[in-house]
Short mmCIF file of C-alpha atoms in Angstrom, two decimals:
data_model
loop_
_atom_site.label_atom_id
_atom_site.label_comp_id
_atom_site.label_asym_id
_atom_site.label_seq_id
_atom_site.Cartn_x
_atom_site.Cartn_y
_atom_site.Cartn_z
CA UNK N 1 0.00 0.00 0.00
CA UNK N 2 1.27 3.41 -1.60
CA UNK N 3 1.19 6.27 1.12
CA UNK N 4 2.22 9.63 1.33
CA UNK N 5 2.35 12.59 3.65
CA UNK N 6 3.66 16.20 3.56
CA UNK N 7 4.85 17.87 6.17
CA UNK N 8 6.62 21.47 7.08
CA UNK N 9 5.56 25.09 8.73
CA UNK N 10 2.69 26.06 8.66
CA UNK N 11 3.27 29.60 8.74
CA UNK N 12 5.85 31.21 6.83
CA UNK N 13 6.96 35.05 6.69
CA UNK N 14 7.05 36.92 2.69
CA UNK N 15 10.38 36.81 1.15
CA UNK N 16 11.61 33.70 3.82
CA UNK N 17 12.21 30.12 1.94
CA UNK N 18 9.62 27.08 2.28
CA UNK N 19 11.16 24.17 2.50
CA UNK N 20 8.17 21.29 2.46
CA UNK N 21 9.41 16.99 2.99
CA UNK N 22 7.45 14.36 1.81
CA UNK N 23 7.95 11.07 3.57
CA UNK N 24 6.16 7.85 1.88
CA UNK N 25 6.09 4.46 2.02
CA UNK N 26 5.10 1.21 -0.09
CA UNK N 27 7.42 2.00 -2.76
CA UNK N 28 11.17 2.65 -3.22
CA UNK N 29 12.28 6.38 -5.27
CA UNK N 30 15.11 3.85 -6.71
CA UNK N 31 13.21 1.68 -8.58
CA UNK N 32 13.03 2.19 -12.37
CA UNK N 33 9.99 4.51 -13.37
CA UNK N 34 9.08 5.55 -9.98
CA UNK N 35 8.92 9.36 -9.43
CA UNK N 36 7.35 11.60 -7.13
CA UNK N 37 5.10 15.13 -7.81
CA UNK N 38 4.57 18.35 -5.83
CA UNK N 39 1.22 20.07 -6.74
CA UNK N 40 -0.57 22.82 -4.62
CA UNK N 41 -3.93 24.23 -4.35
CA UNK N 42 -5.00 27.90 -3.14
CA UNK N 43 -7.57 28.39 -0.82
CA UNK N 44 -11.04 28.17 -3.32
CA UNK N 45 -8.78 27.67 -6.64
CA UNK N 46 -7.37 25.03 -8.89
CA UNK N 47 -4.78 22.37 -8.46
CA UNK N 48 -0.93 23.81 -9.88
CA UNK N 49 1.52 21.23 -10.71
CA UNK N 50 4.94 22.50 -9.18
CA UNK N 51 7.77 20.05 -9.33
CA UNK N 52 8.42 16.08 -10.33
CA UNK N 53 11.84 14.00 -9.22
CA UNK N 54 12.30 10.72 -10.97
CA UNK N 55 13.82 7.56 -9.45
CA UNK N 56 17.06 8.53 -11.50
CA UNK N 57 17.29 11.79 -10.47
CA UNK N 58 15.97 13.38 -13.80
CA UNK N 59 13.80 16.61 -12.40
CA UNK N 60 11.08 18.65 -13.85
CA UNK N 61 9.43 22.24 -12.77
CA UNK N 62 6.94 23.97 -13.78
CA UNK N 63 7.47 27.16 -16.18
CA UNK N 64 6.56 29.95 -14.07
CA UNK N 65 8.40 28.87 -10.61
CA UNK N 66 11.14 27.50 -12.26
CA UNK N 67 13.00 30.65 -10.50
CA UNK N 68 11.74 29.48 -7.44
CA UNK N 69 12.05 25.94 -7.14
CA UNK N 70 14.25 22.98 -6.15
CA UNK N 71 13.10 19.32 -5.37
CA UNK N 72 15.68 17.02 -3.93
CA UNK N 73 15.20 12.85 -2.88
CA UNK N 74 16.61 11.09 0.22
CA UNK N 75 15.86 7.42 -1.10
CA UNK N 76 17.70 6.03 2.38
CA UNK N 77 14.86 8.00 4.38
CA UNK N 78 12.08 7.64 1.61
CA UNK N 79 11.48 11.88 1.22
CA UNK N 80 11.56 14.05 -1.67
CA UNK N 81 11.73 17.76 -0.46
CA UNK N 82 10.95 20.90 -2.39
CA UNK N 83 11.61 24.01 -1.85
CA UNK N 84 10.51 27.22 -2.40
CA UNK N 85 12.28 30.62 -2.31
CA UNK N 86 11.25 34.26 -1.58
CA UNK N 87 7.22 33.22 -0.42
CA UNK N 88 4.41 35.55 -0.71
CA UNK N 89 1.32 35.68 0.47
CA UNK N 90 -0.38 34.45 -2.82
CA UNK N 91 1.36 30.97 -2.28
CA UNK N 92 -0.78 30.59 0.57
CA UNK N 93 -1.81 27.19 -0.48
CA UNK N 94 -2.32 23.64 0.58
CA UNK N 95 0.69 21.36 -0.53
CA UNK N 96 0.11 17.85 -1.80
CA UNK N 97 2.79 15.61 -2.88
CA UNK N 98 1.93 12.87 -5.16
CA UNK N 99 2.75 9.21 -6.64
CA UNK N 100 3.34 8.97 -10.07
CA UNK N 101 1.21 6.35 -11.41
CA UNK N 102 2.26 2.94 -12.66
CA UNK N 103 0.47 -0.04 -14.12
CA UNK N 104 2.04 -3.37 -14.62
CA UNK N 105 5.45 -1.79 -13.33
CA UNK N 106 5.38 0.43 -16.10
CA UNK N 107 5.28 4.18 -15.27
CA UNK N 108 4.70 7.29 -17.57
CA UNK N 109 3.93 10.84 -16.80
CA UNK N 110 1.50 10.57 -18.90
CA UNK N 111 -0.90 8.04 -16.47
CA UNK N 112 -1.01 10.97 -14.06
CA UNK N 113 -0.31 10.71 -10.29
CA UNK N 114 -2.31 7.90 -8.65
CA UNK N 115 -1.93 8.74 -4.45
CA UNK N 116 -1.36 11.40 -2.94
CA UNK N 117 -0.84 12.65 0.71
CA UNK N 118 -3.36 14.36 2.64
CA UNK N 119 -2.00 17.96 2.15
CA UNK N 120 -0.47 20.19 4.31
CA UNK N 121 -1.54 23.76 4.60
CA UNK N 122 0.66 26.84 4.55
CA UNK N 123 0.01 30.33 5.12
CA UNK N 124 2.11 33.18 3.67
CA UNK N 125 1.92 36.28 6.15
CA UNK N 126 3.90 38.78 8.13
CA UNK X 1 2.23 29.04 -21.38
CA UNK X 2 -0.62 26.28 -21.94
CA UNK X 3 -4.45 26.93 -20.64
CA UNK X 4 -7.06 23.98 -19.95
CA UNK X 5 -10.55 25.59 -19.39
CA UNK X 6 -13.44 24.05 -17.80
CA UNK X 7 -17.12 25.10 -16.88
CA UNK X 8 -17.47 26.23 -13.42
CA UNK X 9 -19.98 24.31 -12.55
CA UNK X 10 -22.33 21.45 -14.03
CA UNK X 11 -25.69 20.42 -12.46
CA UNK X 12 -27.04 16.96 -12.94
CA UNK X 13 -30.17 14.65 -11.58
CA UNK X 14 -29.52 11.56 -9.62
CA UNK X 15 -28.88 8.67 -12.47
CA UNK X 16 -28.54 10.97 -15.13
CA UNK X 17 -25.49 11.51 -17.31
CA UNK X 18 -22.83 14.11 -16.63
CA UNK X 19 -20.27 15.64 -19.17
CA UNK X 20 -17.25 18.15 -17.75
CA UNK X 21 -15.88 19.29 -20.64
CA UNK X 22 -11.77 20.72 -20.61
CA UNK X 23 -10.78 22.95 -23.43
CA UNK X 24 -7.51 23.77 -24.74
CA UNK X 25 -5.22 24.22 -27.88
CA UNK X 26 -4.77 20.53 -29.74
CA UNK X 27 -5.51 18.84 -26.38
CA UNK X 28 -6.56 15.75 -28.54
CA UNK X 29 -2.56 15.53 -29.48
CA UNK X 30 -1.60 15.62 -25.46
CA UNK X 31 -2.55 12.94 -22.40
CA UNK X 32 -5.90 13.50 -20.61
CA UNK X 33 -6.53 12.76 -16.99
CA UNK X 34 -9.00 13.56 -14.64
CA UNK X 35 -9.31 13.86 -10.65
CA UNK X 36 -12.29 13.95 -8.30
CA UNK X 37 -11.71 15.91 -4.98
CA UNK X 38 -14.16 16.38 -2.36
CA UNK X 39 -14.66 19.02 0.14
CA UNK X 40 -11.67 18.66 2.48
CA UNK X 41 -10.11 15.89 1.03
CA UNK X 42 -7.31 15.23 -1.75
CA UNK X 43 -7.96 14.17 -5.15
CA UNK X 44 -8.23 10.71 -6.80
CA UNK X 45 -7.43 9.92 -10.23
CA UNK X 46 -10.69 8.92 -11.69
CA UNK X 47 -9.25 8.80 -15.91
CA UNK X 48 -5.54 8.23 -17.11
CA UNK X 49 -4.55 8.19 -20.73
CA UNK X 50 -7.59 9.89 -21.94
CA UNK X 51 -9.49 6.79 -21.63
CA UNK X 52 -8.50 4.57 -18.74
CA UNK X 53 -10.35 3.68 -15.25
CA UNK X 54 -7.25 2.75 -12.21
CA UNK X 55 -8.42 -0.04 -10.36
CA UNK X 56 -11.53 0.77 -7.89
CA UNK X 57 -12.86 3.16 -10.18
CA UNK X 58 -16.23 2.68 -10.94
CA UNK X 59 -17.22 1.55 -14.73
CA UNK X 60 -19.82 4.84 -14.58
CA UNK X 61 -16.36 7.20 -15.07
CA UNK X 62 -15.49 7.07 -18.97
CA UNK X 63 -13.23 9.84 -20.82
CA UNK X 64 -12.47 10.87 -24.07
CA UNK X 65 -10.36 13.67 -25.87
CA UNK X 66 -10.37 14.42 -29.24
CA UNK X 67 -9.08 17.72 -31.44
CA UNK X 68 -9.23 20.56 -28.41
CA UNK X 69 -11.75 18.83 -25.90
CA UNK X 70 -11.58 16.54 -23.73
CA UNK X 71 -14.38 14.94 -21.84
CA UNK X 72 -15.13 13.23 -18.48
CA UNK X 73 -18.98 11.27 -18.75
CA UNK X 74 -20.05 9.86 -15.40
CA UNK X 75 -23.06 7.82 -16.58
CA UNK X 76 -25.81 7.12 -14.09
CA UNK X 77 -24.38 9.58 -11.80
CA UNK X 78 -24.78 8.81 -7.86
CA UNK X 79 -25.16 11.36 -5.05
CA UNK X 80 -21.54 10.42 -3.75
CA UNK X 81 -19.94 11.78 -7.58
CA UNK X 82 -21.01 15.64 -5.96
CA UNK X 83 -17.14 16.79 -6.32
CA UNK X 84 -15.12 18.96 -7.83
CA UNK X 85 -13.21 17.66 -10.73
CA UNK X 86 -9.80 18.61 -12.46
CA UNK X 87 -8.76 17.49 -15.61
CA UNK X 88 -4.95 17.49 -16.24
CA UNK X 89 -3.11 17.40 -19.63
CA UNK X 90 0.54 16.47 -20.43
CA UNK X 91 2.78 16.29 -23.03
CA UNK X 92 7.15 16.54 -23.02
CA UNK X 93 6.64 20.41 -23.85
CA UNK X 94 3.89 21.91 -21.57
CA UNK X 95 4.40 19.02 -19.14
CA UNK X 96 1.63 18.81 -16.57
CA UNK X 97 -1.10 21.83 -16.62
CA UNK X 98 -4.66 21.28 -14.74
CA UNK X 99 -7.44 23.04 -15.51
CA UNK X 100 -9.66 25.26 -13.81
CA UNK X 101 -11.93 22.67 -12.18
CA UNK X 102 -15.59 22.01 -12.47
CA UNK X 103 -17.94 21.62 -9.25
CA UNK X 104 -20.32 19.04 -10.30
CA UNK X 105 -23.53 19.09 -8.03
CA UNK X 106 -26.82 16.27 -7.76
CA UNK X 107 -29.64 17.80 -7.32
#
């Protein structure tokens, strides 16, 4: 059984740098295909994609955080963590990190992300 | 940068047949999935590959996505499908983009 959960402050100051750690278990970050997603939802808005590490260390971001953004794995201690620089209150979001999915052992980005943690909230104010 | 659009909302009667529709540029030549998410909770992956149920899905979820649409169907829709729901596109350019999200209520 795939699980996942984020954790990190809750409460972070503009300008200061998140820094959000995923722990999971029922899977190993060094096994062929495997890779693991950051996405993040406002309060009352949309999901945003953020970040993806694969099991070989290949790394993608999303466009417009690129800047902003670095994910990292620890496959000893089973975490991925991302980080974010220079917050502001309009990241005020929840953070979810994610499974990407896999069927039959094979994995593809393009069969989405299959579990994901329960979320962890973080607010962006002085 | 790449845009998936989606009605805001979509009203349907119990055991009747819902559409959410997701709009964008030549989305029929990207990857279509869609999530449900309930108040409070994260979301599940409901569609993969345009077409595909994961295991535990019920058979009432289908997708398609063809030229700039692509579409979620819950046939026979039960009080417990009241959700939001996401689609998500990727491809090796754009990558993953969601779209706006569509709050699907059972009257």
């Amino acid at each position: 059984q795939i699980t996942l959960k984020e954790s990190g402050p809750t409460l972070v100051k503009p300008t200061q740098t998140l820094t959000l750690t995923c722990t999971f278990s029922g899977f190993s970050l060094s096994t062929s295909g495997v890779g693991v997603a950051w996405i993040r939802q406002p309060p009352g808005k949309a999901l945003e994609w953020l970040a993806l590490i694969y099991w070989d260390d290949d790394k993608r971001y999303s466009p417009s955080l690129k800047s902003r953004l670095t994910i990292t794995k620890d496959t000893s201690k089973n975490q991925v963590v991302l980080t974010m620089t220079n917050m502001d209150p309009v990241d005020t979001a929840t953070y979810y990190c994610a499974h990407r999915n896999c069927i039959s052992g094979s994995c593809y980005d393009y069969y989405g992300m299959d579990v994901w943690g329960q979320g962890t909230t973080v607010t962006v104010s002085s | 940068s790449y845009e998936l659009t989606q009605p805001p909302s979509v009203s349907v009667s119990p055991g009747q047949t819902a559409s959410i529709t997701c709009s964008g540029d030549k989305l029929g030549d990207k990857y279509a999935c869609w999530y449900q998410q309930k108040p409070g909770q994260s979301p599940v992956l409901v569609i993969y590959e345009d077409t595909k149920r994961p295991s535990g899905i019920p058979e009432r979820f289908s997708g398609s996505n063809s030229g700039n649409r692509a579409t979620l169907t819950i046939s026979g829709t039960q009080a417990m499908d009241e959700a939001d729901y996401y689609c998500q596109a990727w491809d090796s350019s754009t990558f993953y983009v969601f779209g706006t999200g569509t709050k699907v209520t059972v009257l």
